Structure formats: structure tokens, C-alpha cells
């Protein structure tokens, strides 16, 4: 941990907290798709499934989502850099970063291309074989979304652990400072 005169310790805690919140939001998005959105859509006919997923994939591309999706990555990376000299605390943040980078890569390499293929299929009413379009999309998308949800939940758990350790470390350092200040001749 660095000294407080640079303001780095306070900034590090704020960045770690923000990374944890952003990761929680993204883990929640993937989780709700895994346990509610996709199982609900599984009950729909092929054209409805395709139309709803096309709409979701269009609507989710907005600044609020991108802020948390990219923010989880950037904030976790900045936190890992800020806490690089913090021993065990650092390991939790790096583990979170690794888990989220994997989820990010799977999103870019698998889920987004599947979304693009679904969009390229065109208007659901005009698709000649909607069952085939759905078959190429649904199972792989759902599988990799579950993987993303698990990785982001792991990343969230690691960041939460790092936040707890960060708080304990700061309390110990504050207690040590107060004890040394109480015993110094300058305080008398």
C-alpha cells in the first residue's frame, strides 16, 4: 500500500469499489438472461424468439450498458494496477480481472457474432426457415452466456473479497497511525 500523501490509497479504494459495482451490474445482466430471459423465450415460437432477441440485441447497445460493460473491465484493470504492491489483496483483483477478461473475450468472440448472425437473418416474418435460424443461435448463445455469468460472478466475488481486505488493511493502518501519534512527543 502506498502512503496517503499521494491520495493513491483513497483513490484505490474508490476505484476498487466502482469496479465491484460495475462487475455486479454485468454479472447481474448475464445472470438474469441465464435464469429468466432465455428460459422464458424458450417457450416462444421461432419467429417470436428471433424477433425478441433481435430487439434485445439492438436495445442493449446503449451508453448505460456500455458504461458498465467496459467500466467493469477498465476499472478492474486500473484497480489491479493501483494495488500492484498490496500482496494478497492484489491477487484477488488480478483473479477478478482474469475472469472478466475471459468473459469479455467470450462475449466478443462468440455471443456478439451470434447476435450479428441473428440480425443478418432479417425480419422474422420473412425468414424462410426460422427454426433453422433459431437452432444455430439459441443453444450456443445460452451456453456461452452461462459461462459469462459464472465468470462474472467469480470476478464479482474476487472483487468483493478484495474490497473487504482493503477495508481491513486501511483500518489496521489507521489504528497503527493513531497509536503511534498518541505516543509521540508532538501529541503531548
PDB file of C-alpha atoms in Angstrom:
ATOM      1  CA  UNK A   1       0.000   0.000   0.000  1.00  0.00           C
ATOM      2  CA  UNK A   2       1.271   3.483  -0.711  1.00  0.00           C
ATOM      3  CA  UNK A   3       1.284   6.451   1.600  1.00  0.00           C
ATOM      4  CA  UNK A   4      -1.767   8.668   1.762  1.00  0.00           C
ATOM      5  CA  UNK A   5       0.094  11.856   0.803  1.00  0.00           C
ATOM      6  CA  UNK A   6      -0.314  10.956  -2.864  1.00  0.00           C
ATOM      7  CA  UNK A   7      -4.034  10.345  -2.438  1.00  0.00           C
ATOM      8  CA  UNK A   8      -3.496   6.966  -4.075  1.00  0.00           C
ATOM      9  CA  UNK A   9      -4.864   4.868  -1.216  1.00  0.00           C
ATOM     10  CA  UNK A  10      -8.155   6.760  -1.199  1.00  0.00           C
ATOM     11  CA  UNK A  11      -8.358   6.631  -4.993  1.00  0.00           C
ATOM     12  CA  UNK A  12      -7.542   2.915  -4.974  1.00  0.00           C
ATOM     13  CA  UNK A  13     -10.447   2.213  -2.630  1.00  0.00           C
ATOM     14  CA  UNK A  14     -12.838   4.246  -4.749  1.00  0.00           C
ATOM     15  CA  UNK A  15     -11.748   2.549  -7.959  1.00  0.00           C
ATOM     16  CA  UNK A  16     -11.973  -0.887  -6.341  1.00  0.00           C
ATOM     17  CA  UNK A  17     -15.480  -0.071  -5.100  1.00  0.00           C
ATOM     18  CA  UNK A  18     -16.561   1.214  -8.519  1.00  0.00           C
ATOM     19  CA  UNK A  19     -15.103  -1.889 -10.213  1.00  0.00           C
ATOM     20  CA  UNK A  20     -17.080  -4.072  -7.810  1.00  0.00           C
ATOM     21  CA  UNK A  21     -20.335  -2.237  -8.576  1.00  0.00           C
ATOM     22  CA  UNK A  22     -19.758  -2.354 -12.350  1.00  0.00           C
ATOM     23  CA  UNK A  23     -18.912  -6.054 -12.169  1.00  0.00           C
ATOM     24  CA  UNK A  24     -22.048  -6.693 -10.124  1.00  0.00           C
ATOM     25  CA  UNK A  25     -24.165  -4.977 -12.755  1.00  0.00           C
ATOM     26  CA  UNK A  26     -22.665  -7.030 -15.580  1.00  0.00           C
ATOM     27  CA  UNK A  27     -22.834 -10.291 -13.627  1.00  0.00           C
ATOM     28  CA  UNK A  28     -26.492  -9.466 -12.971  1.00  0.00           C
ATOM     29  CA  UNK A  29     -27.218  -8.886 -16.658  1.00  0.00           C
ATOM     30  CA  UNK A  30     -25.744 -12.236 -17.678  1.00  0.00           C
ATOM     31  CA  UNK A  31     -27.403 -13.949 -14.694  1.00  0.00           C
ATOM     32  CA  UNK A  32     -30.883 -12.654 -15.487  1.00  0.00           C
ATOM     33  CA  UNK A  33     -30.502 -13.787 -19.085  1.00  0.00           C
ATOM     34  CA  UNK A  34     -29.441 -17.244 -17.882  1.00  0.00           C
ATOM     35  CA  UNK A  35     -32.207 -17.786 -15.353  1.00  0.00           C
ATOM     36  CA  UNK A  36     -35.149 -15.756 -16.695  1.00  0.00           C
ATOM     37  CA  UNK A  37     -34.903 -14.188 -20.148  1.00  0.00           C
ATOM     38  CA  UNK A  38     -33.695 -17.176 -22.156  1.00  0.00           C
ATOM     39  CA  UNK A  39     -35.860 -19.773 -20.348  1.00  0.00           C
ATOM     40  CA  UNK A  40     -38.874 -17.513 -20.982  1.00  0.00           C
ATOM     41  CA  UNK A  41     -38.006 -17.127 -24.640  1.00  0.00           C
ATOM     42  CA  UNK A  42     -37.521 -20.895 -24.933  1.00  0.00           C
ATOM     43  CA  UNK A  43     -41.308 -21.155 -24.570  1.00  0.00           C
ATOM     44  CA  UNK A  44     -41.878 -18.901 -27.599  1.00  0.00           C
ATOM     45  CA  UNK A  45     -42.302 -19.951 -31.187  1.00  0.00           C
ATOM     46  CA  UNK A  46     -39.364 -19.465 -33.543  1.00  0.00           C
ATOM     47  CA  UNK A  47     -40.413 -16.153 -35.078  1.00  0.00           C
ATOM     48  CA  UNK A  48     -41.216 -14.602 -31.701  1.00  0.00           C
ATOM     49  CA  UNK A  49     -37.913 -15.847 -30.286  1.00  0.00           C
ATOM     50  CA  UNK A  50     -35.965 -14.337 -33.190  1.00  0.00           C
ATOM     51  CA  UNK A  51     -37.847 -11.032 -33.072  1.00  0.00           C
ATOM     52  CA  UNK A  52     -37.399 -10.588 -29.321  1.00  0.00           C
ATOM     53  CA  UNK A  53     -33.710 -11.484 -29.410  1.00  0.00           C
ATOM     54  CA  UNK A  54     -33.134  -9.128 -32.333  1.00  0.00           C
ATOM     55  CA  UNK A  55     -34.878  -6.376 -30.347  1.00  0.00           C
ATOM     56  CA  UNK A  56     -32.866  -7.113 -27.192  1.00  0.00           C
ATOM     57  CA  UNK A  57     -29.590  -7.162 -29.126  1.00  0.00           C
ATOM     58  CA  UNK A  58     -30.495  -3.813 -30.672  1.00  0.00           C
ATOM     59  CA  UNK A  59     -31.702  -2.130 -27.474  1.00  0.00           C
ATOM     60  CA  UNK A  60     -28.860  -3.333 -25.239  1.00  0.00           C
ATOM     61  CA  UNK A  61     -26.380  -1.377 -27.348  1.00  0.00           C
ATOM     62  CA  UNK A  62     -26.751   1.808 -25.341  1.00  0.00           C
ATOM     63  CA  UNK A  63     -24.458   4.066 -23.307  1.00  0.00           C
ATOM     64  CA  UNK A  64     -25.670   2.787 -19.925  1.00  0.00           C
ATOM     65  CA  UNK A  65     -24.890  -0.833 -20.770  1.00  0.00           C
ATOM     66  CA  UNK A  66     -21.565   0.020 -22.420  1.00  0.00           C
ATOM     67  CA  UNK A  67     -20.554   2.114 -19.414  1.00  0.00           C
ATOM     68  CA  UNK A  68     -20.886  -0.874 -17.095  1.00  0.00           C
ATOM     69  CA  UNK A  69     -19.645  -3.469 -19.636  1.00  0.00           C
ATOM     70  CA  UNK A  70     -16.485  -1.512 -20.450  1.00  0.00           C
ATOM     71  CA  UNK A  71     -16.317   0.057 -16.986  1.00  0.00           C
ATOM     72  CA  UNK A  72     -16.031  -3.347 -15.307  1.00  0.00           C
ATOM     73  CA  UNK A  73     -13.006  -4.091 -17.477  1.00  0.00           C
ATOM     74  CA  UNK A  74     -11.310  -0.707 -17.214  1.00  0.00           C
ATOM     75  CA  UNK A  75     -11.980  -0.170 -13.512  1.00  0.00           C
ATOM     76  CA  UNK A  76     -10.805  -3.665 -12.591  1.00  0.00           C
ATOM     77  CA  UNK A  77      -7.645  -3.188 -14.659  1.00  0.00           C
ATOM     78  CA  UNK A  78      -6.966   0.211 -13.052  1.00  0.00           C
ATOM     79  CA  UNK A  79      -7.603  -1.274  -9.616  1.00  0.00           C
ATOM     80  CA  UNK A  80      -5.182  -4.130 -10.347  1.00  0.00           C
ATOM     81  CA  UNK A  81      -2.555  -1.584 -11.341  1.00  0.00           C
ATOM     82  CA  UNK A  82      -3.184   0.635  -8.286  1.00  0.00           C
ATOM     83  CA  UNK A  83      -2.985  -2.302  -5.882  1.00  0.00           C
ATOM     84  CA  UNK A  84       0.023  -3.941  -7.532  1.00  0.00           C
ATOM     85  CA  UNK A  85       2.136  -3.675  -4.362  1.00  0.00           C
ATOM     86  CA  UNK A  86      -0.537  -4.929  -1.994  1.00  0.00           C
ATOM     87  CA  UNK A  87       0.327  -8.619  -1.720  1.00  0.00           C
ATOM     88  CA  UNK A  88      -2.671 -10.862  -1.126  1.00  0.00           C
ATOM     89  CA  UNK A  89      -5.109  -8.083  -1.926  1.00  0.00           C
ATOM     90  CA  UNK A  90      -3.579  -7.750  -5.371  1.00  0.00           C
ATOM     91  CA  UNK A  91      -4.134 -11.437  -6.131  1.00  0.00           C
ATOM     92  CA  UNK A  92      -7.908 -11.131  -5.681  1.00  0.00           C
ATOM     93  CA  UNK A  93      -8.122  -8.187  -8.061  1.00  0.00           C
ATOM     94  CA  UNK A  94      -5.934  -9.925 -10.652  1.00  0.00           C
ATOM     95  CA  UNK A  95      -8.097 -13.059 -10.395  1.00  0.00           C
ATOM     96  CA  UNK A  96     -11.178 -10.886 -10.976  1.00  0.00           C
ATOM     97  CA  UNK A  97      -9.515  -9.242 -13.960  1.00  0.00           C
ATOM     98  CA  UNK A  98      -8.598 -12.620 -15.477  1.00  0.00           C
ATOM     99  CA  UNK A  99     -12.139 -13.964 -15.021  1.00  0.00           C
ATOM    100  CA  UNK A 100     -13.689 -10.857 -16.575  1.00  0.00           C
ATOM    101  CA  UNK A 101     -11.227 -10.756 -19.470  1.00  0.00           C
ATOM    102  CA  UNK A 102     -12.295 -14.328 -20.283  1.00  0.00           C
ATOM    103  CA  UNK A 103     -15.980 -13.338 -20.125  1.00  0.00           C
ATOM    104  CA  UNK A 104     -15.232 -10.287 -22.274  1.00  0.00           C
ATOM    105  CA  UNK A 105     -13.385 -12.412 -24.853  1.00  0.00           C
ATOM    106  CA  UNK A 106     -16.233 -14.948 -24.992  1.00  0.00           C
ATOM    107  CA  UNK A 107     -18.692 -12.092 -25.494  1.00  0.00           C
ATOM    108  CA  UNK A 108     -16.676 -10.638 -28.366  1.00  0.00           C
ATOM    109  CA  UNK A 109     -15.725 -13.972 -29.944  1.00  0.00           C
ATOM    110  CA  UNK A 110     -18.975 -15.922 -29.533  1.00  0.00           C
ATOM    111  CA  UNK A 111     -22.064 -14.040 -28.347  1.00  0.00           C
ATOM    112  CA  UNK A 112     -21.680 -10.895 -30.454  1.00  0.00           C
ATOM    113  CA  UNK A 113     -21.072 -12.841 -33.695  1.00  0.00           C
ATOM    114  CA  UNK A 114     -24.157 -14.950 -32.910  1.00  0.00           C
ATOM    115  CA  UNK A 115     -26.135 -11.744 -32.318  1.00  0.00           C
ATOM    116  CA  UNK A 116     -24.903 -10.372 -35.653  1.00  0.00           C
ATOM    117  CA  UNK A 117     -25.884 -13.568 -37.497  1.00  0.00           C
ATOM    118  CA  UNK A 118     -29.343 -13.342 -35.967  1.00  0.00           C
ATOM    119  CA  UNK A 119     -29.667  -9.713 -37.064  1.00  0.00           C
ATOM    120  CA  UNK A 120     -28.466 -10.623 -40.565  1.00  0.00           C
ATOM    121  CA  UNK A 121     -31.252 -13.216 -40.838  1.00  0.00           C
ATOM    122  CA  UNK A 122     -33.621 -10.304 -41.413  1.00  0.00           C
ATOM    123  CA  UNK A 123     -37.191  -9.685 -40.390  1.00  0.00           C
ATOM    124  CA  UNK A 124     -38.619 -12.791 -38.701  1.00  0.00           C
ATOM    125  CA  UNK A 125     -41.777 -12.723 -40.851  1.00  0.00           C
ATOM    126  CA  UNK A 126     -39.623 -13.042 -43.990  1.00  0.00           C
ATOM    127  CA  UNK A 127     -37.278 -15.815 -42.805  1.00  0.00           C
ATOM    128  CA  UNK A 128     -37.954 -18.973 -44.840  1.00  0.00           C
ATOM    129  CA  UNK A 129     -36.801 -21.381 -42.100  1.00  0.00           C
ATOM    130  CA  UNK A 130     -36.963 -19.657 -38.698  1.00  0.00           C
ATOM    131  CA  UNK A 131     -36.414 -22.975 -36.868  1.00  0.00           C
ATOM    132  CA  UNK A 132     -33.000 -23.371 -38.532  1.00  0.00           C
ATOM    133  CA  UNK A 133     -32.029 -19.782 -37.684  1.00  0.00           C
ATOM    134  CA  UNK A 134     -33.066 -20.316 -34.080  1.00  0.00           C
ATOM    135  CA  UNK A 135     -31.249 -23.675 -33.857  1.00  0.00           C
ATOM    136  CA  UNK A 136     -27.954 -22.101 -34.991  1.00  0.00           C
ATOM    137  CA  UNK A 137     -28.346 -19.336 -32.395  1.00  0.00           C
ATOM    138  CA  UNK A 138     -30.084 -20.496 -29.230  1.00  0.00           C
ATOM    139  CA  UNK A 139     -28.038 -23.348 -27.752  1.00  0.00           C
ATOM    140  CA  UNK A 140     -24.577 -21.855 -28.328  1.00  0.00           C
ATOM    141  CA  UNK A 141     -25.696 -18.408 -27.165  1.00  0.00           C
ATOM    142  CA  UNK A 142     -27.299 -19.773 -23.985  1.00  0.00           C
ATOM    143  CA  UNK A 143     -24.295 -21.997 -23.210  1.00  0.00           C
ATOM    144  CA  UNK A 144     -21.749 -19.214 -23.566  1.00  0.00           C
ATOM    145  CA  UNK A 145     -23.962 -16.794 -21.672  1.00  0.00           C
ATOM    146  CA  UNK A 146     -23.969 -19.200 -18.716  1.00  0.00           C
ATOM    147  CA  UNK A 147     -20.170 -19.323 -18.944  1.00  0.00           C
ATOM    148  CA  UNK A 148     -20.086 -15.497 -18.940  1.00  0.00           C
ATOM    149  CA  UNK A 149     -22.448 -15.372 -15.966  1.00  0.00           C
ATOM    150  CA  UNK A 150     -20.264 -17.777 -13.989  1.00  0.00           C
ATOM    151  CA  UNK A 151     -17.041 -15.943 -14.850  1.00  0.00           C
ATOM    152  CA  UNK A 152     -18.532 -12.559 -13.949  1.00  0.00           C
ATOM    153  CA  UNK A 153     -19.900 -13.944 -10.687  1.00  0.00           C
ATOM    154  CA  UNK A 154     -16.442 -15.291  -9.861  1.00  0.00           C
ATOM    155  CA  UNK A 155     -14.955 -11.893 -10.743  1.00  0.00           C
ATOM    156  CA  UNK A 156     -17.535 -10.176  -8.529  1.00  0.00           C
ATOM    157  CA  UNK A 157     -16.717 -12.486  -5.633  1.00  0.00           C
ATOM    158  CA  UNK A 158     -12.994 -11.799  -6.040  1.00  0.00           C
ATOM    159  CA  UNK A 159     -13.554  -8.036  -6.116  1.00  0.00           C
ATOM    160  CA  UNK A 160     -15.822  -8.216  -3.079  1.00  0.00           C
ATOM    161  CA  UNK A 161     -13.120 -10.163  -1.214  1.00  0.00           C
ATOM    162  CA  UNK A 162     -10.520  -7.587  -2.261  1.00  0.00           C
ATOM    163  CA  UNK A 163     -12.789  -4.789  -1.032  1.00  0.00           C
ATOM    164  CA  UNK A 164     -13.158  -6.478   2.372  1.00  0.00           C
ATOM    165  CA  UNK A 165      -9.385  -6.977   2.633  1.00  0.00           C
ATOM    166  CA  UNK A 166      -8.789  -3.392   1.548  1.00  0.00           C
ATOM    167  CA  UNK A 167     -11.079  -2.150   4.331  1.00  0.00           C
ATOM    168  CA  UNK A 168      -9.328  -4.305   6.932  1.00  0.00           C
ATOM    169  CA  UNK A 169      -5.916  -3.109   5.768  1.00  0.00           C
ATOM    170  CA  UNK A 170      -6.966   0.529   5.996  1.00  0.00           C
ATOM    171  CA  UNK A 171      -8.418   0.027   9.491  1.00  0.00           C
ATOM    172  CA  UNK A 172      -5.164  -1.592  10.667  1.00  0.00           C
ATOM    173  CA  UNK A 173      -3.096   1.199   9.157  1.00  0.00           C
ATOM    174  CA  UNK A 174      -5.339   3.853  10.710  1.00  0.00           C
ATOM    175  CA  UNK A 175      -5.135   2.140  14.118  1.00  0.00           C
ATOM    176  CA  UNK A 176      -1.353   1.913  13.867  1.00  0.00           C
ATOM    177  CA  UNK A 177      -1.153   5.586  12.913  1.00  0.00           C
ATOM    178  CA  UNK A 178      -3.369   6.637  15.819  1.00  0.00           C
ATOM    179  CA  UNK A 179      -1.378   4.510  18.256  1.00  0.00           C
ATOM    180  CA  UNK A 180       1.929   5.998  17.086  1.00  0.00           C
ATOM    181  CA  UNK A 181       0.510   9.531  17.130  1.00  0.00           C
ATOM    182  CA  UNK A 182      -0.796   9.073  20.674  1.00  0.00           C
ATOM    183  CA  UNK A 183       2.641   8.029  21.864  1.00  0.00           C
ATOM    184  CA  UNK A 184       4.664  10.709  20.059  1.00  0.00           C
ATOM    185  CA  UNK A 185       6.041  13.772  21.857  1.00  0.00           C
ATOM    186  CA  UNK A 186       4.367  16.007  19.270  1.00  0.00           C
ATOM    187  CA  UNK A 187       0.944  14.977  20.526  1.00  0.00           C
ATOM    188  CA  UNK A 188       1.666  15.987  24.123  1.00  0.00           C
TER     189      UNK A 188
END
